[in-house]
Coordinates of C-alpha atoms in Angstrom, one line a residue:
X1 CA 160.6 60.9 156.2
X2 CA 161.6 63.8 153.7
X3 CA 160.8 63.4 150.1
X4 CA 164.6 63.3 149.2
X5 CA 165.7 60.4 151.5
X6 CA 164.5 57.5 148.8
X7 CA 165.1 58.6 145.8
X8 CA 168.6 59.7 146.6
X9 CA 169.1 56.3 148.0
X10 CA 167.6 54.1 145.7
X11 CA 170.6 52.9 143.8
X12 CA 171.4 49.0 144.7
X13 CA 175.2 48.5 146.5
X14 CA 177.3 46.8 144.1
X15 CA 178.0 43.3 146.2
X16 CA 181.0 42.6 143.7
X17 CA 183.3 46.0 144.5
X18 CA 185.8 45.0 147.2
X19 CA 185.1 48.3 148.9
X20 CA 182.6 47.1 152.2
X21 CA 178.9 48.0 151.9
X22 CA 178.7 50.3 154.8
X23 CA 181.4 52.2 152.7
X24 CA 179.5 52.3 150.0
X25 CA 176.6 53.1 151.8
X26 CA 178.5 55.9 153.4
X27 CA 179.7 57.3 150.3
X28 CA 176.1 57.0 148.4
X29 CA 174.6 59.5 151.4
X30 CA 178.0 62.0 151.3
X31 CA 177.4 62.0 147.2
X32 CA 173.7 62.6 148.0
X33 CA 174.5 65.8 150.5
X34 CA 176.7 67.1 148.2
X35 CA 174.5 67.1 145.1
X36 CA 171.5 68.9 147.1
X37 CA 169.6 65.3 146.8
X38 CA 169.6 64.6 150.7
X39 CA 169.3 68.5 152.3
X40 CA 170.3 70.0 155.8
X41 CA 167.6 68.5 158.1
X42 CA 166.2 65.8 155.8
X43 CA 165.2 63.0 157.8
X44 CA 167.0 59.1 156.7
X45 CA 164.6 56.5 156.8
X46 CA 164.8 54.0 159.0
X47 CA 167.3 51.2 159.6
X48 CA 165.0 47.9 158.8
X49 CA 163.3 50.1 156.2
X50 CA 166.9 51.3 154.3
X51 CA 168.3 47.3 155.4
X52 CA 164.8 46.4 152.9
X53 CA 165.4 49.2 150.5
X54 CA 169.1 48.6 149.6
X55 CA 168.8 44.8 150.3
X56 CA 171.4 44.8 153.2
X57 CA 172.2 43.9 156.6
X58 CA 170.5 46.2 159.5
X59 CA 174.3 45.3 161.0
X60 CA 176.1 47.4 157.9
X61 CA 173.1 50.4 157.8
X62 CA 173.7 50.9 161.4
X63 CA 177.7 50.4 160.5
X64 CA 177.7 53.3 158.4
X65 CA 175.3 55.1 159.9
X66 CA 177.5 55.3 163.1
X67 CA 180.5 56.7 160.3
X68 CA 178.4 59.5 159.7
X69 CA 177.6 60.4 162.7
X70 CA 181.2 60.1 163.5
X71 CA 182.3 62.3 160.7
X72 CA 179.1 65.0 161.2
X73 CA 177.9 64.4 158.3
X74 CA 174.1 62.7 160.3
X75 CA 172.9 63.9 163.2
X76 CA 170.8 61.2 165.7
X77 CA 167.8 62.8 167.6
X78 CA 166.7 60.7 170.4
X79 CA 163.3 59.5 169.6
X80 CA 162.8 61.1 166.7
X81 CA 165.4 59.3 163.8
X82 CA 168.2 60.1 161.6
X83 CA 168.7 63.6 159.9
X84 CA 171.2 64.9 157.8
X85 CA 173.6 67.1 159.7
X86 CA 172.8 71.3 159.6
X87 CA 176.4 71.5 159.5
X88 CA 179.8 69.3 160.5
X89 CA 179.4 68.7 163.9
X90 CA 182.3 66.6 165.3
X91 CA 182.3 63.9 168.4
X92 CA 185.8 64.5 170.3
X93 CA 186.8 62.1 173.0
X94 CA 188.6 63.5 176.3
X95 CA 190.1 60.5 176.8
X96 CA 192.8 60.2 174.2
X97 CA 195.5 62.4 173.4
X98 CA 195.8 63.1 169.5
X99 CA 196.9 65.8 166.9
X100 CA 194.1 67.7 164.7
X101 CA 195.2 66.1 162.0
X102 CA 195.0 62.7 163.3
X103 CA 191.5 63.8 164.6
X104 CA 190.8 64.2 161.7
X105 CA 192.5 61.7 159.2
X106 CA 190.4 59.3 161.2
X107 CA 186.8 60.6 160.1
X108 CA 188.0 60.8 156.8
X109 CA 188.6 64.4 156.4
X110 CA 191.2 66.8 155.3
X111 CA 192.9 68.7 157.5
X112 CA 194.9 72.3 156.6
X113 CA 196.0 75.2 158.7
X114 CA 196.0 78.9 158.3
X115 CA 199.4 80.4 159.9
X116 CA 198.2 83.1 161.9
X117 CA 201.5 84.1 163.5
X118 CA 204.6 82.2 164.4
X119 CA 207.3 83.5 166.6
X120 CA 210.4 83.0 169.1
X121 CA 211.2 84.9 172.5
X122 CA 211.5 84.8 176.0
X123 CA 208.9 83.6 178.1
X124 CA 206.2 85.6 179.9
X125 CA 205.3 85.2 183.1
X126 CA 201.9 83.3 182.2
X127 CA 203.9 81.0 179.7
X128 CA 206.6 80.5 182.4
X129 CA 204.1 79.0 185.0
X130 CA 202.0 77.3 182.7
X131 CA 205.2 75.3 180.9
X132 CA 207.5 75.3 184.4
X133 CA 210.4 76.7 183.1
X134 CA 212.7 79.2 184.4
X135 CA 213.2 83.1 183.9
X136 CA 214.7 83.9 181.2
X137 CA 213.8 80.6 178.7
X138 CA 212.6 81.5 175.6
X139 CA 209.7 79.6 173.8
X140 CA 208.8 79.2 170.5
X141 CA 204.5 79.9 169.7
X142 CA 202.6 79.0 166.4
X143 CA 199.3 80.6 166.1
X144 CA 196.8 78.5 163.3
X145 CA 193.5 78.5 162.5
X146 CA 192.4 74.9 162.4
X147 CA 190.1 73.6 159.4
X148 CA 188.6 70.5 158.3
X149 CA 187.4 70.1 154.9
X150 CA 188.0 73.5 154.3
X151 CA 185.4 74.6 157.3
X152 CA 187.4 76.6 159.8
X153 CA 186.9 74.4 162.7
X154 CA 189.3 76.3 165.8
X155 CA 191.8 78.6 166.8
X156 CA 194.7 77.4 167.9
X157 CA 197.8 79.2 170.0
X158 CA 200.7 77.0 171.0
X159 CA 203.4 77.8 173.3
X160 CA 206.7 75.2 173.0
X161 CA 209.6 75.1 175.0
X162 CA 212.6 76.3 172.6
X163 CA 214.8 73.5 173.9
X164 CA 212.0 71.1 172.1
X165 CA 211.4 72.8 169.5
X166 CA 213.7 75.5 168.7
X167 CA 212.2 76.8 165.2
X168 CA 208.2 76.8 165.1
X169 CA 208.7 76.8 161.3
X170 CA 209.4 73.4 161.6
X171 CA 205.8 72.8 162.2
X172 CA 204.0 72.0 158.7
X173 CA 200.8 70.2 159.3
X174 CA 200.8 68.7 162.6
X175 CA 202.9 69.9 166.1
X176 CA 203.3 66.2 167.2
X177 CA 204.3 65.2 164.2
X178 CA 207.1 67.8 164.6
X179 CA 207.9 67.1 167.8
X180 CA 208.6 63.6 167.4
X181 CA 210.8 64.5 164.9
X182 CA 212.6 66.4 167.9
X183 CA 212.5 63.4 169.7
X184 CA 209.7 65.1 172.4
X185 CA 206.6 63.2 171.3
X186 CA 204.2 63.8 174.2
X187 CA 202.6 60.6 176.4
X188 CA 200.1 62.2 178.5
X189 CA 198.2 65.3 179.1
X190 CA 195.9 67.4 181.3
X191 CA 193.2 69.6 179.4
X192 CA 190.9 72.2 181.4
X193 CA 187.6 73.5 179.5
X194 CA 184.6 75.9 179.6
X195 CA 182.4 77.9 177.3
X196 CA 183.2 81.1 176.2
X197 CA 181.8 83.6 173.9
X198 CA 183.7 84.6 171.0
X199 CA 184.8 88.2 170.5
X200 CA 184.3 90.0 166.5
X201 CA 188.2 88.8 165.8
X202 CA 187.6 85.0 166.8
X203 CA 184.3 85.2 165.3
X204 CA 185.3 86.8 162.0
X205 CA 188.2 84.0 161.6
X206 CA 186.0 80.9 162.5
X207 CA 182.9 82.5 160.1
X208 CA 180.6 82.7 163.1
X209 CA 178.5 85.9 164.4
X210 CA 180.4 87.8 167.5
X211 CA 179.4 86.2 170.7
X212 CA 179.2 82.9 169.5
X213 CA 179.6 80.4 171.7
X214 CA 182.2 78.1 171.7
X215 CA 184.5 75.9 173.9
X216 CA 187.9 77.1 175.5
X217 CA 190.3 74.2 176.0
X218 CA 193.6 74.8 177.9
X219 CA 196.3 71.5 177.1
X220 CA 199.6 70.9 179.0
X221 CA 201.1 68.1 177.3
X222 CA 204.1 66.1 179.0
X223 CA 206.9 63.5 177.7
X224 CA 207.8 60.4 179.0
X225 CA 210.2 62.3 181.7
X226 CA 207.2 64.4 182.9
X227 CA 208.8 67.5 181.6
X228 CA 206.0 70.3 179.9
X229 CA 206.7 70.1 176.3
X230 CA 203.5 72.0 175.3
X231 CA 200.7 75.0 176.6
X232 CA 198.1 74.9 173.9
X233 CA 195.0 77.0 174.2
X234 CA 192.2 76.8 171.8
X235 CA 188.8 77.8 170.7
X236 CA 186.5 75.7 169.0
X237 CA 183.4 76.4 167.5
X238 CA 180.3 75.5 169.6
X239 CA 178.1 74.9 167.0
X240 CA 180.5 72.0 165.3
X241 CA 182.1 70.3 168.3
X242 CA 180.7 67.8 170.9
X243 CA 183.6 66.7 173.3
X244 CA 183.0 63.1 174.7
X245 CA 184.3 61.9 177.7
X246 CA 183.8 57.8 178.9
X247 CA 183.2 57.1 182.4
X248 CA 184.2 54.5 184.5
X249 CA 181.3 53.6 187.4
X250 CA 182.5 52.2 190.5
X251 CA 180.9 50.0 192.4
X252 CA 179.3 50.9 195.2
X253 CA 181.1 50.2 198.3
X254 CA 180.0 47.0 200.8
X255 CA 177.2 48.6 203.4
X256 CA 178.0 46.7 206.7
X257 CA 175.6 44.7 208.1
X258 CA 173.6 45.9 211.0
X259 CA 173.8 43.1 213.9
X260 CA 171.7 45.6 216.4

C-alpha cells in the first residue's frame, strides 16, 4: 500500500450530512487526487481495511469504489488491488445508445466540445450509401472534438440528413439533444469498431503522440420509422476508453439420447 493512501484518507465521514457515505467517500479520494495526496499509481488499501479505517460498511467502500472506477478516476488490477487511475480511463457499454454528454453527465463529469468544422451540401457518394438517401440530398456535418473534464477524450464527424436537421448550428452541446428538438430522436443503432493508429493531426488534437492507438467507431443511428437519421464516425483515444459489451449465454441445446 503506498504511503499516501492513509493519511489522505484518514478523515472520519460525517454520518450527519445528508449526502450518502460512498459519496463522501468518493469525493474524500477525488479531493485527495487532486491535491497530489493520493498520486497516479498509488495503491488504495483494502476494502475490510478502509471499511475499519473510516468506520463504515464494506457494502458503501465497495459502493464507491465501483463510482470511481466508473468515472476513471481508480483503476482495479486483478489480483493485485486498487490504484489510483494513470489517467481518466472510461468504461463504455455497447449495449445502450446515448449522447457524449449523457455519457458523461452520468459519471459526474463535464462535457464541452471544440467546433472543428460545421457545414451544409450535397451528399457524397460515401455519405449517400452510408445514410440511404438519394442523389442529389444534401446533408448537414458537424465536426467536434469531444472532451470531458476538459481532457480531449474523441474526435467526432457527424453526417445528418438535411431534412432532420437542416442547420448543424443548431447543435450546441449534444446532437440528440438537437435532434429531438427536430422531432428525429433516434431509437436504435448499429455501431462497427476496430483499432486504428492515429495520424500527427488526430494525435496533435487529442494531446497524444502520432500513432497512438485508438478505437475507430462507425454509428448509423435510425428513428422509430427505420429511416438513417445519423453517420457518425469517431476516434477515441485508446489509452482513456474501455468499450463494454454484456453477453447473453445460451443454453446449450438438448444432445439426443443414444438408444443404439
Amino acid at each position: 500500500m503506498s504511503d499516501h493512501a492513509t493519511p489522505a484518507l484518514a478523515l472520519p465521514l460525517d454520518e450527519t450530512n445528508p449526502t450518502p457515505l460512498y459519496l463522501q467517500l468518493q469525493q474524500s479520494i477525488e479531493d485527495a487526487v487532486r491535491k497530489g495526496s493520493l498520486k497516479a499509481d498509488d495503491a488504495l488499501p483494502g476494502e475490510r481495511d478502509l471499511a475499519k479505517q473510516l468506520g463504515i460498511s464494506r457494502v458503501t467502500v465497495r459502493k464507491a469504489i465501483t463510482g470511481l472506477v466508473k468515472k476513471g478516476v481508480l483503476v482495479q488490477r486483478w489480483g493485485s488491488g486498487t490504484f489510483i487511475a494513470s489517467q481518466m480511463r472510461l468504461e463504455q457499454p455497447l449495449s445502450r445508445l446515448s449522447s457524449f454528454t449523457d455519457d458523461m453527465s452520468a459519471r459526474g463529469l463535464q462535457s464541452s466540445a471544440i467546433l472543428l468544422n460545421r457545414s451544409t451540401g450535397q451528399a457524397s457518394p460515401d455519405e449517400l450509401m452510408a445514410l440511404g438517401l438519394s442523389p442529389g440530398e444534401s446533408v448537414s456535418r458537424v465536426n467536434r472534438l469531444r472532451m470531458a473534464n476538459d481532457i480531449p477524450m474523441a474526435i467526432e464527424h457527424a453526417v445528418i440528413p438535411s431534412r432532420f436537421l437542416p442547420d448543424p448550428s443548431l447543435v450546441k452541446q449534444s446532437l440528440y439533444a438537437a435532434l429531438h428538438e427536430q422531432g428525429y430522436m433516434p431509437t436504435r443503432a448499429l455501431q462497427r469498431l476496430h483499432a486504428v493508429l492515429l495520424n500527427e493531426e488526430q494525435a496533435t488534437l487529442l494531446h497524444v503522440p502520432p500513432q497512438s492507438p485508438a478505437l475507430y467507431i462507425e454509428r448509423r443511428s435510425f428513428t422509430a420509422t427505420g429511416e438513417v437519421v445519423e453517420f457518425t464516425s469517431s476516434y477515441y483515444r485508446g489509452d482513456a476508453y474501455d468499450f463494454v459489451a454484456e453477453l447473453t449465454i445460451s443454453p446449450p441445446e438438448r444432445m439426443p439420447h443414444d438408444d443404439a
